[in-house]
JSON list of C-alpha atoms in Angstrom, two decimals:
[
{"chain": "S", "resi": 1, "resn": "MET", "atom": "CA", "xyz": [-3.53, -1.79, -0.92]},
{"chain": "S", "resi": 2, "resn": "HIS", "atom": "CA", "xyz": [-5.19, -1.88, -4.22]},
{"chain": "S", "resi": 3, "resn": "SER", "atom": "CA", "xyz": [-1.95, -4.14, -5.15]},
{"chain": "S", "resi": 4, "resn": "SER", "atom": "CA", "xyz": [-2.48, -6.38, -2.05]},
{"chain": "S", "resi": 5, "resn": "LEU", "atom": "CA", "xyz": [-6.50, -6.84, -2.70]},
{"chain": "S", "resi": 6, "resn": "LEU", "atom": "CA", "xyz": [-5.70, -7.77, -6.73]},
{"chain": "S", "resi": 7, "resn": "HIS", "atom": "CA", "xyz": [-3.25, -10.42, -5.39]},
{"chain": "S", "resi": 8, "resn": "LYS", "atom": "CA", "xyz": [-5.78, -12.06, -3.35]},
{"chain": "S", "resi": 9, "resn": "ALA", "atom": "CA", "xyz": [-8.32, -11.99, -5.73]},
{"chain": "S", "resi": 10, "resn": "GLN", "atom": "CA", "xyz": [-5.64, -13.19, -9.00]},
{"chain": "S", "resi": 11, "resn": "SER", "atom": "CA", "xyz": [-4.03, -15.94, -6.47]},
{"chain": "S", "resi": 12, "resn": "LYS", "atom": "CA", "xyz": [-8.24, -17.38, -5.76]},
{"chain": "S", "resi": 13, "resn": "TYR", "atom": "CA", "xyz": [-8.79, -16.95, -9.49]},
{"chain": "S", "resi": 14, "resn": "PHE", "atom": "CA", "xyz": [-5.59, -19.37, -9.61]},
{"chain": "S", "resi": 15, "resn": "SER", "atom": "CA", "xyz": [-6.36, -21.95, -6.55]},
{"chain": "S", "resi": 16, "resn": "LYS", "atom": "CA", "xyz": [-9.83, -22.18, -7.97]},
{"chain": "S", "resi": 17, "resn": "THR", "atom": "CA", "xyz": [-8.54, -22.61, -11.15]},
{"chain": "S", "resi": 18, "resn": "LYS", "atom": "CA", "xyz": [-6.19, -25.68, -10.06]},
{"chain": "S", "resi": 19, "resn": "GLU", "atom": "CA", "xyz": [-8.67, -27.25, -8.51]},
{"chain": "S", "resi": 20, "resn": "LEU", "atom": "CA", "xyz": [-11.10, -27.59, -11.23]},
{"chain": "S", "resi": 21, "resn": "ILE", "atom": "CA", "xyz": [-12.99, -30.50, -10.47]},
{"chain": "S", "resi": 22, "resn": "GLU", "atom": "CA", "xyz": [-15.41, -32.15, -13.04]},
{"chain": "S", "resi": 23, "resn": "GLY", "atom": "CA", "xyz": [-18.41, -31.17, -13.71]},
{"chain": "S", "resi": 24, "resn": "THR", "atom": "CA", "xyz": [-17.19, -27.11, -12.35]},
{"chain": "S", "resi": 25, "resn": "ALA", "atom": "CA", "xyz": [-17.01, -24.84, -14.47]},
{"chain": "S", "resi": 26, "resn": "ILE", "atom": "CA", "xyz": [-14.88, -21.35, -14.30]},
{"chain": "S", "resi": 27, "resn": "ILE", "atom": "CA", "xyz": [-16.07, -17.91, -16.61]},
{"chain": "S", "resi": 28, "resn": "LEU", "atom": "CA", "xyz": [-14.34, -15.40, -16.44]},
{"chain": "S", "resi": 29, "resn": "ALA", "atom": "CA", "xyz": [-16.76, -12.07, -17.09]},
{"chain": "S", "resi": 30, "resn": "ASP", "atom": "CA", "xyz": [-16.07, -8.85, -19.09]},
{"chain": "S", "resi": 31, "resn": "PHE", "atom": "CA", "xyz": [-17.67, -6.30, -20.73]},
{"chain": "S", "resi": 32, "resn": "SER", "atom": "CA", "xyz": [-15.27, -5.11, -23.55]},
{"chain": "S", "resi": 33, "resn": "GLU", "atom": "CA", "xyz": [-15.49, -1.12, -24.87]},
{"chain": "S", "resi": 34, "resn": "ASN", "atom": "CA", "xyz": [-18.40, -1.10, -27.73]},
{"chain": "S", "resi": 35, "resn": "TYR", "atom": "CA", "xyz": [-17.12, -1.35, -31.42]},
{"chain": "S", "resi": 36, "resn": "THR", "atom": "CA", "xyz": [-17.99, 1.46, -34.07]},
{"chain": "S", "resi": 37, "resn": "CYS", "atom": "CA", "xyz": [-19.62, -0.36, -36.93]},
{"chain": "S", "resi": 38, "resn": "ILE", "atom": "CA", "xyz": [-17.99, 1.06, -40.13]},
{"chain": "S", "resi": 39, "resn": "MET", "atom": "CA", "xyz": [-18.78, 0.26, -43.20]},
{"chain": "S", "resi": 40, "resn": "GLN", "atom": "CA", "xyz": [-15.36, 0.31, -46.03]},
{"chain": "S", "resi": 41, "resn": "ASP", "atom": "CA", "xyz": [-16.88, 2.78, -48.98]},
{"chain": "S", "resi": 42, "resn": "ALA", "atom": "CA", "xyz": [-19.25, 4.68, -46.85]},
{"chain": "S", "resi": 43, "resn": "ILE", "atom": "CA", "xyz": [-20.19, 8.01, -47.79]},
{"chain": "S", "resi": 44, "resn": "GLN", "atom": "CA", "xyz": [-18.79, 11.32, -45.52]},
{"chain": "S", "resi": 45, "resn": "SER", "atom": "CA", "xyz": [-22.22, 11.45, -44.14]},
{"chain": "S", "resi": 46, "resn": "ILE", "atom": "CA", "xyz": [-21.99, 8.49, -42.40]},
{"chain": "S", "resi": 47, "resn": "HIS", "atom": "CA", "xyz": [-18.34, 9.16, -40.16]},
{"chain": "S", "resi": 48, "resn": "TRP", "atom": "CA", "xyz": [-20.37, 11.14, -38.32]},
{"chain": "S", "resi": 49, "resn": "LYS", "atom": "CA", "xyz": [-23.85, 8.29, -37.50]},
{"chain": "S", "resi": 50, "resn": "LYS", "atom": "CA", "xyz": [-21.27, 5.35, -36.92]},
{"chain": "S", "resi": 51, "resn": "GLY", "atom": "CA", "xyz": [-23.53, 3.19, -35.01]},
{"chain": "S", "resi": 52, "resn": "GLN", "atom": "CA", "xyz": [-22.21, 0.95, -32.28]},
{"chain": "S", "resi": 53, "resn": "VAL", "atom": "CA", "xyz": [-22.51, -2.55, -30.56]},
{"chain": "S", "resi": 54, "resn": "THR", "atom": "CA", "xyz": [-21.59, -4.25, -27.18]},
{"chain": "S", "resi": 55, "resn": "ILE", "atom": "CA", "xyz": [-19.41, -7.02, -26.84]},
{"chain": "S", "resi": 56, "resn": "HIS", "atom": "CA", "xyz": [-19.64, -9.05, -23.93]},
{"chain": "S", "resi": 57, "resn": "PRO", "atom": "CA", "xyz": [-16.35, -12.21, -24.04]},
{"chain": "S", "resi": 58, "resn": "PHE", "atom": "CA", "xyz": [-16.34, -15.14, -21.65]},
{"chain": "S", "resi": 59, "resn": "LEU", "atom": "CA", "xyz": [-13.97, -16.89, -21.38]},
{"chain": "S", "resi": 60, "resn": "ALA", "atom": "CA", "xyz": [-15.19, -20.63, -19.58]},
{"chain": "S", "resi": 61, "resn": "TYR", "atom": "CA", "xyz": [-12.31, -23.37, -18.38]},
{"chain": "S", "resi": 62, "resn": "VAL", "atom": "CA", "xyz": [-13.83, -26.88, -17.55]},
{"chain": "S", "resi": 63, "resn": "LYS", "atom": "CA", "xyz": [-12.02, -29.80, -16.77]},
{"chain": "S", "resi": 64, "resn": "ASP", "atom": "CA", "xyz": [-10.60, -31.92, -19.87]},
{"chain": "S", "resi": 65, "resn": "THR", "atom": "CA", "xyz": [-10.91, -35.73, -18.28]},
{"chain": "S", "resi": 66, "resn": "ALA", "atom": "CA", "xyz": [-10.03, -37.32, -20.94]},
{"chain": "S", "resi": 67, "resn": "ASN", "atom": "CA", "xyz": [-6.11, -35.46, -20.99]},
{"chain": "S", "resi": 68, "resn": "ASP", "atom": "CA", "xyz": [-6.71, -34.09, -17.50]},
{"chain": "S", "resi": 69, "resn": "ARG", "atom": "CA", "xyz": [-6.21, -31.02, -18.91]},
{"chain": "S", "resi": 70, "resn": "LEU", "atom": "CA", "xyz": [-7.85, -27.40, -18.71]},
{"chain": "S", "resi": 71, "resn": "LYS", "atom": "CA", "xyz": [-9.87, -26.46, -22.34]},
{"chain": "S", "resi": 72, "resn": "PRO", "atom": "CA", "xyz": [-10.94, -22.95, -22.61]},
{"chain": "S", "resi": 73, "resn": "ILE", "atom": "CA", "xyz": [-13.96, -22.05, -24.20]},
{"chain": "S", "resi": 74, "resn": "PRO", "atom": "CA", "xyz": [-14.00, -18.78, -25.62]},
{"chain": "S", "resi": 75, "resn": "MET", "atom": "CA", "xyz": [-17.79, -17.24, -25.92]},
{"chain": "S", "resi": 76, "resn": "CYS", "atom": "CA", "xyz": [-19.25, -14.22, -27.23]},
{"chain": "S", "resi": 77, "resn": "VAL", "atom": "CA", "xyz": [-21.83, -12.07, -26.84]},
{"chain": "S", "resi": 78, "resn": "ILE", "atom": "CA", "xyz": [-22.72, -9.04, -30.03]},
{"chain": "S", "resi": 79, "resn": "SER", "atom": "CA", "xyz": [-25.73, -6.83, -29.38]},
{"chain": "S", "resi": 80, "resn": "ASP", "atom": "CA", "xyz": [-27.24, -3.93, -29.95]},
{"chain": "S", "resi": 81, "resn": "HIS", "atom": "CA", "xyz": [-28.27, -2.25, -26.79]},
{"chain": "S", "resi": 82, "resn": "LEU", "atom": "CA", "xyz": [-25.57, -0.55, -25.96]},
{"chain": "S", "resi": 83, "resn": "VAL", "atom": "CA", "xyz": [-26.22, -0.48, -21.99]},
{"chain": "S", "resi": 84, "resn": "HIS", "atom": "CA", "xyz": [-23.44, -2.08, -19.60]},
{"chain": "S", "resi": 85, "resn": "ASP", "atom": "CA", "xyz": [-25.88, -2.85, -17.03]},
{"chain": "S", "resi": 86, "resn": "THR", "atom": "CA", "xyz": [-26.85, -6.30, -14.70]},
{"chain": "S", "resi": 87, "resn": "ALA", "atom": "CA", "xyz": [-30.12, -7.01, -16.62]},
{"chain": "S", "resi": 88, "resn": "ARG", "atom": "CA", "xyz": [-27.92, -7.02, -20.34]},
{"chain": "S", "resi": 89, "resn": "PHE", "atom": "CA", "xyz": [-25.47, -9.02, -18.45]},
{"chain": "S", "resi": 90, "resn": "TRP", "atom": "CA", "xyz": [-28.29, -11.29, -16.65]},
{"chain": "S", "resi": 91, "resn": "ALA", "atom": "CA", "xyz": [-29.26, -11.66, -21.13]},
{"chain": "S", "resi": 92, "resn": "PHE", "atom": "CA", "xyz": [-26.17, -12.48, -22.05]},
{"chain": "S", "resi": 93, "resn": "GLN", "atom": "CA", "xyz": [-25.70, -15.43, -19.35]},
{"chain": "S", "resi": 94, "resn": "LYS", "atom": "CA", "xyz": [-28.70, -16.57, -19.93]},
{"chain": "S", "resi": 95, "resn": "VAL", "atom": "CA", "xyz": [-27.09, -17.54, -23.58]},
{"chain": "S", "resi": 96, "resn": "ILE", "atom": "CA", "xyz": [-23.78, -17.83, -22.71]},
{"chain": "S", "resi": 97, "resn": "VAL", "atom": "CA", "xyz": [-24.54, -20.70, -19.51]},
{"chain": "S", "resi": 98, "resn": "GLN", "atom": "CA", "xyz": [-27.12, -22.91, -22.64]},
{"chain": "S", "resi": 99, "resn": "ASP", "atom": "CA", "xyz": [-24.38, -22.75, -24.43]},
{"chain": "S", "resi": 100, "resn": "LEU", "atom": "CA", "xyz": [-21.98, -23.99, -22.67]},
{"chain": "S", "resi": 101, "resn": "ILE", "atom": "CA", "xyz": [-24.37, -27.08, -21.50]},
{"chain": "S", "resi": 102, "resn": "LYS", "atom": "CA", "xyz": [-24.75, -28.24, -24.88]},
{"chain": "S", "resi": 103, "resn": "GLU", "atom": "CA", "xyz": [-21.25, -27.99, -25.26]},
{"chain": "S", "resi": 104, "resn": "VAL", "atom": "CA", "xyz": [-20.34, -29.85, -22.24]},
{"chain": "S", "resi": 105, "resn": "GLN", "atom": "CA", "xyz": [-23.00, -31.56, -20.38]},
{"chain": "S", "resi": 106, "resn": "GLN", "atom": "CA", "xyz": [-22.09, -32.47, -17.03]},
{"chain": "S", "resi": 107, "resn": "ILE", "atom": "CA", "xyz": [-21.60, -29.12, -15.51]},
{"chain": "S", "resi": 108, "resn": "LYS", "atom": "CA", "xyz": [-23.10, -28.65, -11.85]},
{"chain": "S", "resi": 109, "resn": "CYS", "atom": "CA", "xyz": [-21.13, -25.65, -10.35]},
{"chain": "S", "resi": 110, "resn": "ILE", "atom": "CA", "xyz": [-20.33, -22.46, -13.07]},
{"chain": "S", "resi": 111, "resn": "LYS", "atom": "CA", "xyz": [-17.40, -20.36, -10.52]},
{"chain": "S", "resi": 112, "resn": "TYR", "atom": "CA", "xyz": [-17.84, -16.71, -11.78]},
{"chain": "S", "resi": 113, "resn": "PHE", "atom": "CA", "xyz": [-14.99, -13.98, -11.90]},
{"chain": "S", "resi": 114, "resn": "SER", "atom": "CA", "xyz": [-15.27, -10.87, -13.00]},
{"chain": "S", "resi": 115, "resn": "ASP", "atom": "CA", "xyz": [-14.80, -7.11, -11.75]},
{"chain": "S", "resi": 116, "resn": "GLY", "atom": "CA", "xyz": [-15.82, -5.12, -9.07]},
{"chain": "S", "resi": 117, "resn": "SER", "atom": "CA", "xyz": [-17.55, -2.92, -11.21]},
{"chain": "S", "resi": 118, "resn": "SER", "atom": "CA", "xyz": [-20.47, -1.67, -9.14]},
{"chain": "S", "resi": 119, "resn": "ALA", "atom": "CA", "xyz": [-22.89, -1.25, -12.57]},
{"chain": "S", "resi": 120, "resn": "GLN", "atom": "CA", "xyz": [-22.64, -4.52, -13.95]},
{"chain": "S", "resi": 121, "resn": "TYR", "atom": "CA", "xyz": [-21.63, -7.49, -11.74]},
{"chain": "S", "resi": 122, "resn": "LYS", "atom": "CA", "xyz": [-20.66, -6.15, -8.24]},
{"chain": "S", "resi": 123, "resn": "ASN", "atom": "CA", "xyz": [-24.83, -4.69, -6.89]},
{"chain": "S", "resi": 124, "resn": "PHE", "atom": "CA", "xyz": [-27.93, -5.87, -5.52]},
{"chain": "S", "resi": 125, "resn": "LYS", "atom": "CA", "xyz": [-29.23, -6.93, -8.64]},
{"chain": "S", "resi": 126, "resn": "ASN", "atom": "CA", "xyz": [-27.06, -9.53, -9.67]},
{"chain": "S", "resi": 127, "resn": "PHE", "atom": "CA", "xyz": [-26.73, -10.62, -5.79]},
{"chain": "S", "resi": 128, "resn": "ILE", "atom": "CA", "xyz": [-30.05, -11.62, -6.09]},
{"chain": "S", "resi": 129, "resn": "ASN", "atom": "CA", "xyz": [-30.13, -13.15, -9.65]},
{"chain": "S", "resi": 130, "resn": "LEU", "atom": "CA", "xyz": [-26.75, -15.18, -7.88]},
{"chain": "S", "resi": 131, "resn": "CYS", "atom": "CA", "xyz": [-29.35, -16.19, -5.55]},
{"chain": "S", "resi": 132, "resn": "HIS", "atom": "CA", "xyz": [-31.86, -17.39, -7.91]},
{"chain": "S", "resi": 133, "resn": "HIS", "atom": "CA", "xyz": [-28.43, -18.99, -10.40]},
{"chain": "S", "resi": 134, "resn": "GLU", "atom": "CA", "xyz": [-30.02, -22.49, -9.54]},
{"chain": "S", "resi": 135, "resn": "LYS", "atom": "CA", "xyz": [-33.52, -22.32, -10.56]},
{"chain": "S", "resi": 136, "resn": "ASP", "atom": "CA", "xyz": [-33.05, -20.03, -13.26]},
{"chain": "S", "resi": 137, "resn": "ARG", "atom": "CA", "xyz": [-30.14, -21.60, -14.72]},
{"chain": "S", "resi": 138, "resn": "GLY", "atom": "CA", "xyz": [-30.48, -25.27, -13.60]},
{"chain": "S", "resi": 139, "resn": "VAL", "atom": "CA", "xyz": [-26.85, -24.79, -12.31]},
{"chain": "S", "resi": 140, "resn": "LYS", "atom": "CA", "xyz": [-25.35, -23.41, -8.64]},
{"chain": "S", "resi": 141, "resn": "ALA", "atom": "CA", "xyz": [-22.69, -21.05, -8.90]},
{"chain": "S", "resi": 142, "resn": "GLU", "atom": "CA", "xyz": [-20.56, -18.85, -7.06]},
{"chain": "S", "resi": 143, "resn": "TRP", "atom": "CA", "xyz": [-19.45, -15.41, -7.65]},
{"chain": "S", "resi": 144, "resn": "TYR", "atom": "CA", "xyz": [-15.69, -13.44, -7.14]},
{"chain": "S", "resi": 145, "resn": "PHE", "atom": "CA", "xyz": [-14.41, -10.35, -7.82]},
{"chain": "S", "resi": 146, "resn": "PHE", "atom": "CA", "xyz": [-11.01, -9.34, -9.81]},
{"chain": "S", "resi": 147, "resn": "ALA", "atom": "CA", "xyz": [-10.43, -5.48, -9.20]},
{"chain": "S", "resi": 148, "resn": "SER", "atom": "CA", "xyz": [-11.53, -3.53, -11.66]},
{"chain": "S", "resi": 149, "resn": "CYS", "atom": "CA", "xyz": [-8.76, -3.05, -15.27]},
{"chain": "S", "resi": 150, "resn": "HIS", "atom": "CA", "xyz": [-9.20, -2.42, -18.51]},
{"chain": "S", "resi": 151, "resn": "GLY", "atom": "CA", "xyz": [-6.92, -3.90, -21.18]},
{"chain": "S", "resi": 152, "resn": "LYS", "atom": "CA", "xyz": [-5.38, -7.34, -18.77]},
{"chain": "S", "resi": 153, "resn": "GLY", "atom": "CA", "xyz": [-7.55, -10.28, -18.71]},
{"chain": "S", "resi": 154, "resn": "ALA", "atom": "CA", "xyz": [-8.46, -12.92, -21.83]},
{"chain": "S", "resi": 155, "resn": "CYS", "atom": "CA", "xyz": [-11.52, -11.32, -22.15]},
{"chain": "S", "resi": 156, "resn": "ASP", "atom": "CA", "xyz": [-10.38, -8.37, -22.60]},
{"chain": "S", "resi": 157, "resn": "GLY", "atom": "CA", "xyz": [-8.34, -10.34, -25.59]},
{"chain": "S", "resi": 158, "resn": "ILE", "atom": "CA", "xyz": [-11.31, -11.87, -27.57]},
{"chain": "S", "resi": 159, "resn": "GLY", "atom": "CA", "xyz": [-13.02, -8.70, -27.04]},
{"chain": "S", "resi": 160, "resn": "GLY", "atom": "CA", "xyz": [-10.16, -6.94, -29.30]},
{"chain": "S", "resi": 161, "resn": "THR", "atom": "CA", "xyz": [-9.71, -10.52, -31.33]},
{"chain": "S", "resi": 162, "resn": "ILE", "atom": "CA", "xyz": [-13.28, -10.18, -32.18]},
{"chain": "S", "resi": 163, "resn": "LYS", "atom": "CA", "xyz": [-13.86, -6.44, -32.74]},
{"chain": "S", "resi": 164, "resn": "HIS", "atom": "CA", "xyz": [-9.94, -6.87, -35.25]},
{"chain": "S", "resi": 165, "resn": "MET", "atom": "CA", "xyz": [-11.67, -9.85, -36.74]},
{"chain": "S", "resi": 166, "resn": "ALA", "atom": "CA", "xyz": [-15.11, -7.88, -37.50]},
{"chain": "S", "resi": 167, "resn": "THR", "atom": "CA", "xyz": [-12.89, -4.79, -39.17]},
{"chain": "S", "resi": 168, "resn": "LYS", "atom": "CA", "xyz": [-10.52, -7.25, -41.21]},
{"chain": "S", "resi": 169, "resn": "VAL", "atom": "CA", "xyz": [-13.69, -8.64, -42.66]},
{"chain": "S", "resi": 170, "resn": "ILE", "atom": "CA", "xyz": [-14.81, -5.51, -43.26]},
{"chain": "S", "resi": 171, "resn": "PHE", "atom": "CA", "xyz": [-11.87, -4.09, -45.45]},
{"chain": "S", "resi": 172, "resn": "GLN", "atom": "CA", "xyz": [-11.59, -7.80, -47.63]}
]
């Protein structure tokens, strides 16, 4: 049963991606695991008091009309607020949509794809946000859900890259 649902969600995503038209964006969204902040030359007691940050990667696809291809636009929000809930996602979404509209002015509709996590995306608060998306964000929106899983999507790759780059900079 789970395999069938996953297959249907992925099929919907691939069909929406293939039929993407100018003025529409697809946004993949998924919280990464929190990043534990480290210091290269920290004293021993810091080991027990490492801070964390929330990393929420997004991957937008828009139609590049110049060469008739999909243009990927990776984005990420990093926050010291550690709760992964609908309110936090709403705040992150606000920033991402504003930045996307600045980069691609002709966006009229956003099609979101995320996992079905009830704490973050698939709940009544987020559905209310979706109903008000056009009024709040200036563009229409639709939402599609994948089966909940970690470590398998493009957002997980973006989150992992951000964490790797942060650690690499610290140890240089």
